[in-house]
Amino acid sequence: MFFEIDINGLVPVYEQIIIQIKLAIATGSIRAGERIPSVREQARRLAVNPNTVARAYRELQQEGMVYSNRGTGLAVADDAAALCQQWRLKYFRDRLASVLEDALACQLPSSELTELFQTLLEQKTPHNDHNKGETK
Amino acid sequence: MFFEIDINGLVPVYEQIIIQIKLAIATGSIRAGERIPSVREQARRLAVNPNTVARAYRELQQEGMVYSNRGTGLAVADDAAALCQQWRLKYFRDRLASVLEDALACQLPSSELTELFQTLLEQKTPHNDHNKGETK
Amino acid sequence: MFFEIDINGLVPVYEQIIIQIKLAIATGSIRAGERIPSVREQARRLAVNPNTVARAYRELQQEGMVYSNRGTGLAVADDAAALCQQWRLKYFRDRLASVLEDALACQLPSSELTELFQTLLEQKTPHNDHNKGETK
Amino acid sequence: MFFEIDINGLVPVYEQIIIQIKLAIATGSIRAGERIPSVREQARRLAVNPNTVARAYRELQQEGMVYSNRGTGLAVADDAAALCQQWRLKYFRDRLASVLEDALACQLPSSELTELFQTLLEQKTPHNDHNKGETK
DNA sequence: GTGGTCTAGACCACG
DNA sequence: GTGGTCTAGACCACC
């Protein structure tokens, strides 16, 4: 449940926080019933203003991902994992679709895109397929 | 040389204009020496404030993609096509890499990503394989 | 003398406790001279922090509704029933008046309000008309 | 489209703003497509901090009641009137139901409640029934 | 300590 | 001028 924030990016900080927490719930990094870091703690860790964290938490609450019991912090909702996994799929599908649409719209051949995709995927993946059991 | 801008998106409008014009140059949709639409004309077409278009044009000029011919507006530079094609590759590689990194960082299996990629690619491609030559 | 509190509502918890105890006194659910639950007991029953209960009790004492008998806890004052009945009338009149004022202020016709009122009243009343005298 | 806010009430200021604007839309006081007062203007009129107004507007936007086109302020959505009328009914029904439930729960007889309701209604209504056409 | 609300004032992109 | 975001710091009710 540790992540970083790109303070200078296009995506608003509060939205980055929302996204990262949803992803953490989706991957099971935080489980239902567990508390998420307090507003002040999270703000300190991300080097960000508490109000910005509070806004992210408020929206997470409105979406039903977390709930609050006055004074005891915020905890992950019971159905949050399922919701976040759904959300995660849509999130990455939309991002991928956006890139593909733009690329195809300017006539990049799909063969070239596929090649690019595979090259990048190889670069980014840890590649621990062929050394199973060899990691001595 | 027609494109749309997303007035309510995260990417600033002037940047969207810059990107779309570079892409138009890269695909050959506008050629070296050709004029690009005047600030006013472009602003009208995009339903955008002229100041915003002016800012985009100013930056394109600074990057050497277009140059001004006193009185006759802005024209595409001779080496712009080459520059823009290079830029386009980097542009899409970076966008694609960003999505992949984020997806892999939250433990989406690369197999699932590949499947998603191929599904989307099929959806988005025009599939004009079977009517080759018939599009008169 | 059992009631519930809404931990996440707009009305402060300590105020809810005050209100509910006054209502209990008004209805005769607790009588003059009777003890009210100890701070700890009440806090346990309401799933609330003892400090919050203590604050409510303190204010009830200041209003003269209850008094402390060294060691034996708090007991209902002699004139509390009368006071609370007066208070109860004002309490509900004020709440009802507030709703009506707001509704009329935004041009809801009084006929519609009357209808709504009667429908709700029918829904909420126990309807034990037909078993008069059978409730032994 | 003028209203007041109770700075010392239990209902948060930003929520009062949301409520009042929804009511204004429901009554037709502001129509679809019309702009609502700018954040700064509204803040000035209500003697409230612009951020508080901005928060209310943001939530109205999330609920689909208003929409923004960068730089040109916020306007009422096409289906907002219908949504707000629905919402208004629920809003007053819930408030009325809450009072009735509490009153019946502490054994106030429904006859007394009805009487109280009618008395209050008469007090609050303008009573321009009998002078129709006489308002010379 | 916790979240929730509010104020005050800044910068940005856009019209 | 507009909304949108962010910072800084305050007070409140509750634990």
PDB file of N, CA and C in Angstrom, chain B residues 1 21 24-25 27-38 45 57 65-69 72-81:
ATOM      1  N   MET B   1      -6.424  16.923 -42.440  1.00  0.00           N
ATOM      2  CA  MET B   1      -6.064  17.988 -41.502  1.00  0.00           C
ATOM      3  C   MET B   1      -7.280  18.451 -40.699  1.00  0.00           C
ATOM      4  N   ILE B  21      -1.547  18.771 -34.888  1.00  0.00           N
ATOM      5  CA  ILE B  21      -0.892  19.316 -36.079  1.00  0.00           C
ATOM      6  C   ILE B  21       0.380  18.546 -36.384  1.00  0.00           C
ATOM      7  N   ALA B  24      -0.634  15.467 -38.034  1.00  0.00           N
ATOM      8  CA  ALA B  24      -1.049  15.721 -39.414  1.00  0.00           C
ATOM      9  C   ALA B  24       0.159  15.871 -40.324  1.00  0.00           C
ATOM     10  N   ILE B  25       1.210  16.494 -39.805  1.00  0.00           N
ATOM     11  CA  ILE B  25       2.435  16.637 -40.608  1.00  0.00           C
ATOM     12  C   ILE B  25       3.102  15.275 -40.779  1.00  0.00           C
ATOM     13  N   THR B  27       1.772  12.305 -40.858  1.00  0.00           N
ATOM     14  CA  THR B  27       1.076  11.406 -41.786  1.00  0.00           C
ATOM     15  C   THR B  27       1.079  11.930 -43.216  1.00  0.00           C
ATOM     16  N   GLY B  28       1.604  13.147 -43.386  1.00  0.00           N
ATOM     17  CA  GLY B  28       1.617  13.705 -44.735  1.00  0.00           C
ATOM     18  C   GLY B  28       0.318  14.403 -45.080  1.00  0.00           C
ATOM     19  N   SER B  29      -0.528  14.549 -44.111  1.00  0.00           N
ATOM     20  CA  SER B  29      -1.805  15.205 -44.351  1.00  0.00           C
ATOM     21  C   SER B  29      -1.601  16.683 -44.668  1.00  0.00           C
ATOM     22  N   ILE B  30      -0.535  17.252 -44.130  1.00  0.00           N
ATOM     23  CA  ILE B  30      -0.089  18.576 -44.588  1.00  0.00           C
ATOM     24  C   ILE B  30       1.376  18.427 -44.986  1.00  0.00           C
ATOM     25  N   ARG B  31       1.747  19.012 -46.107  1.00  0.00           N
ATOM     26  CA  ARG B  31       3.110  18.827 -46.629  1.00  0.00           C
ATOM     27  C   ARG B  31       3.959  20.074 -46.434  1.00  0.00           C
ATOM     28  N   ALA B  32       5.263  19.883 -46.560  1.00  0.00           N
ATOM     29  CA  ALA B  32       6.212  20.991 -46.437  1.00  0.00           C
ATOM     30  C   ALA B  32       5.808  22.125 -47.370  1.00  0.00           C
ATOM     31  N   GLY B  33       5.847  23.361 -46.874  1.00  0.00           N
ATOM     32  CA  GLY B  33       5.516  24.507 -47.695  1.00  0.00           C
ATOM     33  C   GLY B  33       4.036  24.862 -47.681  1.00  0.00           C
ATOM     34  N   GLU B  34       3.174  23.882 -47.364  1.00  0.00           N
ATOM     35  CA  GLU B  34       1.737  24.184 -47.316  1.00  0.00           C
ATOM     36  C   GLU B  34       1.394  25.058 -46.123  1.00  0.00           C
ATOM     37  N   ARG B  35       0.369  25.874 -46.274  1.00  0.00           N
ATOM     38  CA  ARG B  35      -0.081  26.726 -45.185  1.00  0.00           C
ATOM     39  C   ARG B  35      -0.970  25.936 -44.217  1.00  0.00           C
ATOM     40  N   ILE B  36      -0.885  26.291 -42.952  1.00  0.00           N
ATOM     41  CA  ILE B  36      -1.863  25.736 -42.010  1.00  0.00           C
ATOM     42  C   ILE B  36      -2.945  26.795 -41.810  1.00  0.00           C
ATOM     43  N   PRO B  37      -4.132  26.376 -41.376  1.00  0.00           N
ATOM     44  CA  PRO B  37      -5.251  27.328 -41.238  1.00  0.00           C
ATOM     45  C   PRO B  37      -4.857  28.510 -40.365  1.00  0.00           C
ATOM     46  N   SER B  38      -5.384  29.663 -40.675  1.00  0.00           N
ATOM     47  CA  SER B  38      -5.097  30.854 -39.875  1.00  0.00           C
ATOM     48  C   SER B  38      -5.624  30.674 -38.463  1.00  0.00           C
ATOM     49  N   ARG B  45     -13.063  26.623 -36.429  1.00  0.00           N
ATOM     50  CA  ARG B  45     -13.300  25.200 -36.689  1.00  0.00           C
ATOM     51  C   ARG B  45     -13.301  24.366 -35.415  1.00  0.00           C
ATOM     52  N   TYR B  57       0.220  27.718 -32.051  1.00  0.00           N
ATOM     53  CA  TYR B  57       1.010  28.063 -33.229  1.00  0.00           C
ATOM     54  C   TYR B  57       2.369  28.630 -32.829  1.00  0.00           C
ATOM     55  N   MET B  65       8.593  23.646 -36.436  1.00  0.00           N
ATOM     56  CA  MET B  65       7.713  22.853 -37.281  1.00  0.00           C
ATOM     57  C   MET B  65       7.068  23.717 -38.366  1.00  0.00           C
ATOM     58  N   VAL B  66       6.777  24.951 -38.018  1.00  0.00           N
ATOM     59  CA  VAL B  66       6.195  25.863 -38.996  1.00  0.00           C
ATOM     60  C   VAL B  66       6.982  27.171 -38.961  1.00  0.00           C
ATOM     61  N   TYR B  67       6.865  27.941 -40.032  1.00  0.00           N
ATOM     62  CA  TYR B  67       7.516  29.249 -40.056  1.00  0.00           C
ATOM     63  C   TYR B  67       6.534  30.254 -40.630  1.00  0.00           C
ATOM     64  N   SER B  68       6.763  31.508 -40.314  1.00  0.00           N
ATOM     65  CA  SER B  68       5.799  32.496 -40.782  1.00  0.00           C
ATOM     66  C   SER B  68       6.310  33.201 -42.021  1.00  0.00           C
ATOM     67  N   ASN B  69       5.456  33.362 -43.017  1.00  0.00           N
ATOM     68  CA  ASN B  69       5.739  34.107 -44.227  1.00  0.00           C
ATOM     69  C   ASN B  69       4.966  35.400 -44.157  1.00  0.00           C
ATOM     70  N   THR B  72       1.380  35.946 -45.265  1.00  0.00           N
ATOM     71  CA  THR B  72       0.706  34.779 -45.859  1.00  0.00           C
ATOM     72  C   THR B  72       0.465  33.680 -44.829  1.00  0.00           C
ATOM     73  N   GLY B  73       0.629  33.996 -43.555  1.00  0.00           N
ATOM     74  CA  GLY B  73       0.348  33.002 -42.521  1.00  0.00           C
ATOM     75  C   GLY B  73       1.506  32.059 -42.275  1.00  0.00           C
ATOM     76  N   LEU B  74       1.204  30.913 -41.663  1.00  0.00           N
ATOM     77  CA  LEU B  74       2.230  29.958 -41.280  1.00  0.00           C
ATOM     78  C   LEU B  74       2.273  28.786 -42.255  1.00  0.00           C
ATOM     79  N   ALA B  75       3.489  28.333 -42.563  1.00  0.00           N
ATOM     80  CA  ALA B  75       3.637  27.200 -43.471  1.00  0.00           C
ATOM     81  C   ALA B  75       4.511  26.132 -42.823  1.00  0.00           C
ATOM     82  N   VAL B  76       4.321  24.919 -43.283  1.00  0.00           N
ATOM     83  CA  VAL B  76       5.057  23.785 -42.723  1.00  0.00           C
ATOM     84  C   VAL B  76       6.513  23.836 -43.172  1.00  0.00           C
ATOM     85  N   ALA B  77       7.438  23.611 -42.239  1.00  0.00           N
ATOM     86  CA  ALA B  77       8.865  23.664 -42.548  1.00  0.00           C
ATOM     87  C   ALA B  77       9.288  22.463 -43.391  1.00  0.00           C
ATOM     88  N   ASP B  78      10.408  22.602 -44.061  1.00  0.00           N
ATOM     89  CA  ASP B  78      10.863  21.550 -44.974  1.00  0.00           C
ATOM     90  C   ASP B  78      11.164  20.243 -44.248  1.00  0.00           C
ATOM     91  N   ASP B  79      11.827  20.360 -43.104  1.00  0.00           N
ATOM     92  CA  ASP B  79      12.219  19.135 -42.402  1.00  0.00           C
ATOM     93  C   ASP B  79      11.178  18.698 -41.368  1.00  0.00           C
ATOM     94  N   ALA B  80       9.997  19.323 -41.410  1.00  0.00           N
ATOM     95  CA  ALA B  80       8.993  19.045 -40.388  1.00  0.00           C
ATOM     96  C   ALA B  80       8.499  17.603 -40.449  1.00  0.00           C
ATOM     97  N   ALA B  81       8.313  17.090 -41.668  1.00  0.00           N
ATOM     98  CA  ALA B  81       7.778  15.733 -41.800  1.00  0.00           C
ATOM     99  C   ALA B  81       8.674  14.735 -41.075  1.00  0.00           C
TER     100      ALA B  81
END
